[in-house]
Each structure stands twice: as structure tokens, then as C-alpha cells.
Coordinates of C-alpha atoms in Angstrom, one line a residue:
X15 CA 144.0 23.1 107.2
X16 CA 141.0 23.4 109.6
X17 CA 142.7 26.4 111.3
X18 CA 143.3 28.2 108.0
X19 CA 139.7 27.6 106.9
X20 CA 138.3 28.9 110.3
X21 CA 140.5 32.0 110.1
X22 CA 139.3 32.7 106.5
X23 CA 135.7 32.4 107.5
X24 CA 136.2 34.6 110.6
X25 CA 138.0 37.3 108.5
X26 CA 135.2 37.2 105.9
X27 CA 132.5 37.5 108.6
X28 CA 134.3 40.5 110.1
X29 CA 134.6 42.2 106.7
X30 CA 130.9 41.5 106.0
X31 CA 129.8 43.0 109.3
X32 CA 132.0 46.0 108.9
X33 CA 130.7 46.7 105.4
X34 CA 127.1 46.5 106.6
X35 CA 127.8 48.8 109.5
X36 CA 129.4 51.3 107.1
X37 CA 126.4 51.4 104.8
X38 CA 124.0 51.6 107.8
X39 CA 126.0 54.6 109.1
X40 CA 125.9 56.3 105.7
X41 CA 122.1 55.9 105.5
X42 CA 121.8 57.3 109.0
X43 CA 124.0 60.3 108.1
X44 CA 121.9 60.9 105.0
X45 CA 118.7 60.8 107.0
X46 CA 120.1 63.2 109.6
X47 CA 121.3 65.5 106.8
X48 CA 117.9 65.4 105.1
X49 CA 116.1 66.1 108.4
X50 CA 118.3 69.1 109.2
X51 CA 118.0 70.5 105.6
X52 CA 114.3 70.7 106.1
X53 CA 114.9 73.2 108.9
X54 CA 117.3 75.4 106.9
X55 CA 116.5 79.1 106.3
X56 CA 114.7 79.7 103.0
X57 CA 112.9 76.3 102.8
X58 CA 109.6 78.3 102.8
X59 CA 108.5 80.1 99.6
X60 CA 104.8 80.7 99.0
X61 CA 103.0 81.4 102.3
X62 CA 99.4 81.8 103.4
X63 CA 98.8 84.2 106.3
X64 CA 95.6 84.7 108.3
X65 CA 95.1 88.0 110.1
X66 CA 92.8 89.0 113.0
X67 CA 93.1 92.3 114.8
X68 CA 91.7 95.4 116.3
X69 CA 90.9 98.5 114.2
X70 CA 91.2 102.0 115.7
X71 CA 90.8 105.5 114.3
X72 CA 92.8 108.6 115.4
X73 CA 90.5 111.5 115.1
X74 CA 89.4 114.9 116.5
X75 CA 85.7 114.3 116.5
X76 CA 84.6 114.9 120.1
X77 CA 81.2 113.2 119.5
X78 CA 82.7 110.1 117.8
X79 CA 83.3 107.0 120.0
X80 CA 84.8 103.9 118.4
X81 CA 84.4 100.6 120.1
X82 CA 86.9 97.8 120.8
X83 CA 84.5 95.4 118.9
X84 CA 85.9 97.0 115.7
X85 CA 87.8 94.1 114.2
X86 CA 89.8 93.4 111.0
X87 CA 89.9 90.0 109.4
X88 CA 92.0 89.1 106.3
X89 CA 94.4 86.8 104.6
X90 CA 97.5 87.3 102.4
X91 CA 99.5 85.1 100.1
X92 CA 103.3 85.8 100.2
X93 CA 106.2 84.9 98.0
X94 CA 109.3 84.8 100.2
X95 CA 112.6 85.4 98.5
X96 CA 115.7 84.7 100.7
X97 CA 118.9 86.6 100.0
X98 CA 122.0 84.7 99.2
X99 CA 122.6 81.4 97.3
X100 CA 120.0 78.6 97.4
X101 CA 122.3 76.2 99.2
X102 CA 123.1 78.6 102.1
X103 CA 120.4 81.3 102.1
X104 CA 120.6 84.4 104.4
X105 CA 118.5 84.9 107.4
X106 CA 117.1 87.9 105.7
X107 CA 114.5 87.8 102.9
X108 CA 112.2 90.0 100.8
X109 CA 108.6 89.1 100.6
X110 CA 105.7 90.5 98.5
X111 CA 102.1 89.4 98.7
X112 CA 98.5 90.1 98.0
X113 CA 95.3 89.5 99.8
X114 CA 91.9 90.8 101.0
X115 CA 91.1 92.6 104.3
X116 CA 87.8 93.3 105.9
X117 CA 87.7 96.3 108.3
X118 CA 84.8 97.0 110.6
X119 CA 84.5 100.2 112.7
X120 CA 81.7 100.0 115.3
X121 CA 80.7 103.4 116.6
X122 CA 78.0 105.5 118.4
X123 CA 76.2 107.1 115.4
X124 CA 76.0 107.2 111.7
X125 CA 77.8 108.8 108.7
X126 CA 75.4 111.0 106.6
X127 CA 75.9 112.9 103.4
X128 CA 75.7 116.7 103.5
X129 CA 76.7 119.5 101.1
X130 CA 80.5 119.0 101.7
X131 CA 80.6 115.2 101.7
X132 CA 80.2 112.9 104.8
X133 CA 79.6 114.1 108.3
X134 CA 79.3 112.1 111.5
X135 CA 76.0 112.3 113.3
X136 CA 76.1 111.1 116.9
X137 CA 73.3 109.0 118.4
X138 CA 72.7 110.5 121.9
X139 CA 73.3 108.2 124.8
X140 CA 74.0 105.3 122.4
X141 CA 74.6 102.6 125.0
X142 CA 71.3 103.3 126.8
X143 CA 68.8 104.0 124.0
X144 CA 66.6 101.6 122.1
X145 CA 66.3 103.2 118.6
X146 CA 69.7 101.9 117.3
X147 CA 71.2 98.7 118.6
X148 CA 74.3 98.5 116.5
X149 CA 76.1 100.8 114.0
X150 CA 79.2 100.2 112.0
X151 CA 81.2 101.3 108.9
X152 CA 82.7 98.5 106.9
X153 CA 85.5 98.8 104.3
X154 CA 87.1 96.0 102.3
X155 CA 90.5 96.4 100.8
X156 CA 92.7 94.5 98.4
X157 CA 96.1 94.6 100.0
X158 CA 99.6 94.5 98.5
X159 CA 102.2 94.1 101.4
X160 CA 106.0 94.1 101.0
X161 CA 108.3 93.1 103.8
X162 CA 112.0 92.9 104.7
X163 CA 112.1 89.8 106.9
X164 CA 114.5 88.2 109.4
X165 CA 114.2 84.6 110.4
X166 CA 116.5 82.9 112.9
X167 CA 117.7 79.3 112.5
X168 CA 115.0 77.1 114.0
X169 CA 115.7 75.5 117.4
X170 CA 115.2 71.9 118.2
X171 CA 111.5 72.4 118.6
X172 CA 111.3 73.9 115.1
X173 CA 110.5 77.4 116.3
X174 CA 112.3 80.4 114.9
X175 CA 112.4 84.1 116.1
X176 CA 111.1 86.4 113.4
X177 CA 110.7 90.1 112.7
X178 CA 109.6 92.1 109.6
X179 CA 109.5 95.7 108.6
X180 CA 107.3 96.6 105.6
X181 CA 104.9 98.7 103.8
X182 CA 101.2 98.0 102.9
X183 CA 99.0 99.5 100.2
X184 CA 95.3 98.8 100.3
X185 CA 92.9 99.5 97.5
X186 CA 89.2 99.9 98.4
X187 CA 87.0 97.3 97.0
X188 CA 83.8 98.0 98.9
X189 CA 82.4 100.3 101.6
X190 CA 79.1 100.3 103.5
X191 CA 77.3 101.4 106.6
X192 CA 75.2 98.9 108.5
X193 CA 72.7 99.7 111.3
X194 CA 70.4 97.6 113.4
X195 CA 67.5 100.0 114.1
X196 CA 64.2 99.7 115.9
X197 CA 61.3 100.0 113.4
X198 CA 57.8 99.7 114.8
X199 CA 59.0 97.6 117.7
X200 CA 61.1 95.3 115.6
X201 CA 64.9 95.5 115.0
X202 CA 65.8 95.5 111.4
X203 CA 69.1 95.7 109.5
X204 CA 69.6 98.8 107.2
X205 CA 72.6 98.9 104.9
X206 CA 74.0 101.8 102.8
X207 CA 76.5 101.0 100.2
X208 CA 79.2 102.7 98.2
X209 CA 80.6 105.6 100.3
X210 CA 82.5 107.4 97.6
X211 CA 84.0 109.9 100.0
X212 CA 86.2 107.3 101.5
X213 CA 89.8 107.3 100.2
X214 CA 90.4 104.7 97.5
X215 CA 94.0 104.1 98.8
X216 CA 95.1 103.3 102.3
X217 CA 98.9 102.9 102.7
X218 CA 101.5 103.0 105.5
X219 CA 104.3 101.2 107.3
X220 CA 104.0 97.9 109.1
X221 CA 106.1 96.2 111.8
X222 CA 105.9 92.6 112.9
X223 CA 107.5 90.3 115.5
X224 CA 106.8 86.8 116.6
X225 CA 108.0 83.2 117.3
X226 CA 107.0 80.3 115.2
X227 CA 103.6 80.7 113.4
X228 CA 102.3 83.4 115.7
X229 CA 103.2 87.1 115.0
X230 CA 102.0 90.4 116.2
X231 CA 101.8 93.3 113.7
X232 CA 101.2 97.0 113.9
X233 CA 100.0 99.2 111.0
X234 CA 99.6 102.9 110.8
X235 CA 98.0 104.5 107.7
X236 CA 99.6 107.7 106.3
X237 CA 96.3 108.4 104.4
X238 CA 93.1 109.3 106.1
X239 CA 90.0 107.1 106.1
X240 CA 88.1 109.9 104.2
X241 CA 89.1 112.1 101.3
X242 CA 90.4 115.5 102.2
X243 CA 87.6 118.0 102.9
X244 CA 85.0 115.3 102.1
X245 CA 84.6 113.8 105.6
X246 CA 85.9 113.8 109.2
X247 CA 89.7 113.7 109.8
X248 CA 90.2 110.1 110.8
X249 CA 93.4 108.0 110.5
X250 CA 93.3 104.2 110.7
X251 CA 95.7 102.1 112.7
X252 CA 95.6 98.5 113.9
X253 CA 97.2 95.8 116.0
X254 CA 96.8 92.3 114.6
X255 CA 97.6 88.7 115.3
X256 CA 99.1 86.9 112.3
X257 CA 99.1 83.1 111.9
X258 CA 101.7 82.3 109.3
X259 CA 104.1 79.8 108.0
X260 CA 107.1 82.0 107.5

């Protein structure tokens, strides 16, 4: 009788331990699945992107010299829409966004109005004179970018390889010229607003590549900075660092 009772207790104990182990393994599998699902393609939807880059101008003005201190700063909000079903989305997605971009063009002179629009007027020996310390043209745009994106499956460290081809349209919000000039021995800031001879629309292709949150993007405008026959022939382009979530 004692042997039967001991055998029964032992069998019950084994059954209890086995059942507990089974539930523990199920919880572990669920946690692993949940952790992996967080890395799946398409888990990101709305995204905030910061942008910092260099502005340049392709031009035929012999007297015009742009400086590498010409920077662009901006941000965009994107809606990322992966292709394919929600449970197994594609590595490709379509994204559309909107944001604001500030473009600064530092140079060696000033833009002045004449009978035909805007003309560039060089400040002689700009780097070595005392009358003007700094001169820049600033333009602010509301941007609408659209991109075809590729995003690889993230590795163990959570980083994914990414590239994107797209198009960007910028609508001018504001334009101004800012100079720091010497007036009676004191440097003062002079600002001229609302340059109407600048193009309202700036649009062109974009290309982006990166790993994780860091991306490098290039942009080339197919529209000139100034309206046709209303200013110098200058075409904007830029190379930017993007800090993003996609």
C-alpha cells in the first residue's frame, strides 16, 4: 500500500512539473514572438525626419561665389505605407510627407532690383574688406516629398539597410536677403524681405541611402532659383544628412 501511494505521489509530481514547464515554454515562445514581431517590416507608420545639409547653386555668374557655410535645415512628417498584407508586409513601401525647410545661401555680394528683375552685384574682394561682413539669401519652403522606399529586415542590433527614390516639391513661404554692414564704424544687420522674382515652386528628384536612423540624401532642382528672365540663371542642389525613424 505504501509503495502504491508513493508511486502515485511521484507520478502526480512529474505531471505537475511537466505541465508547469510546458506553460513556461509557451510564455517564452510568446515573448520571443512578440519581440521579433516588433522588428518586422512595416512596424513604422508615421515618421518624423530631421534634415541638415549643404546648399549649392549651379550657375554661370562669373562674379558670384557661394560659400560652404550655406546650410539647409528642415523637418518632415512622413506616412509610410508598406506594400503587401499587414501580417507579412513587403520590404518596399510608399511614403508621402510634408514639412518646412530653411535654405540659406551665403555669398560675396547682394541681389539688387533693376529694370528686368534681380541682378547680382559683387562686393569686391569680399573676404578682405570691412564694409560688409556677411551676406546671404534666405528662402523658406513648405515641402511635399514622396518616396519609394526599400527597408531590409533589421539585423540583431536592430539596424536595417535602406534606400529611397523620390520627388520633392517645395512651395516658397518666405524669402529675404540679410547683410551685416559697417555703418559709421558699427556693424548692423540689414534685411530685405519678399523677393518676388524668386520662383514660387522648387521641384526635382531625390535619392537617399542609409543604415538605421542615419541617411544621406541628394536633391537636384529642375526649376531655377529665380523666375525666367527675372534673375540670374541659378539651379539649387543639396546634399543632406537625414536623421529618421524609417
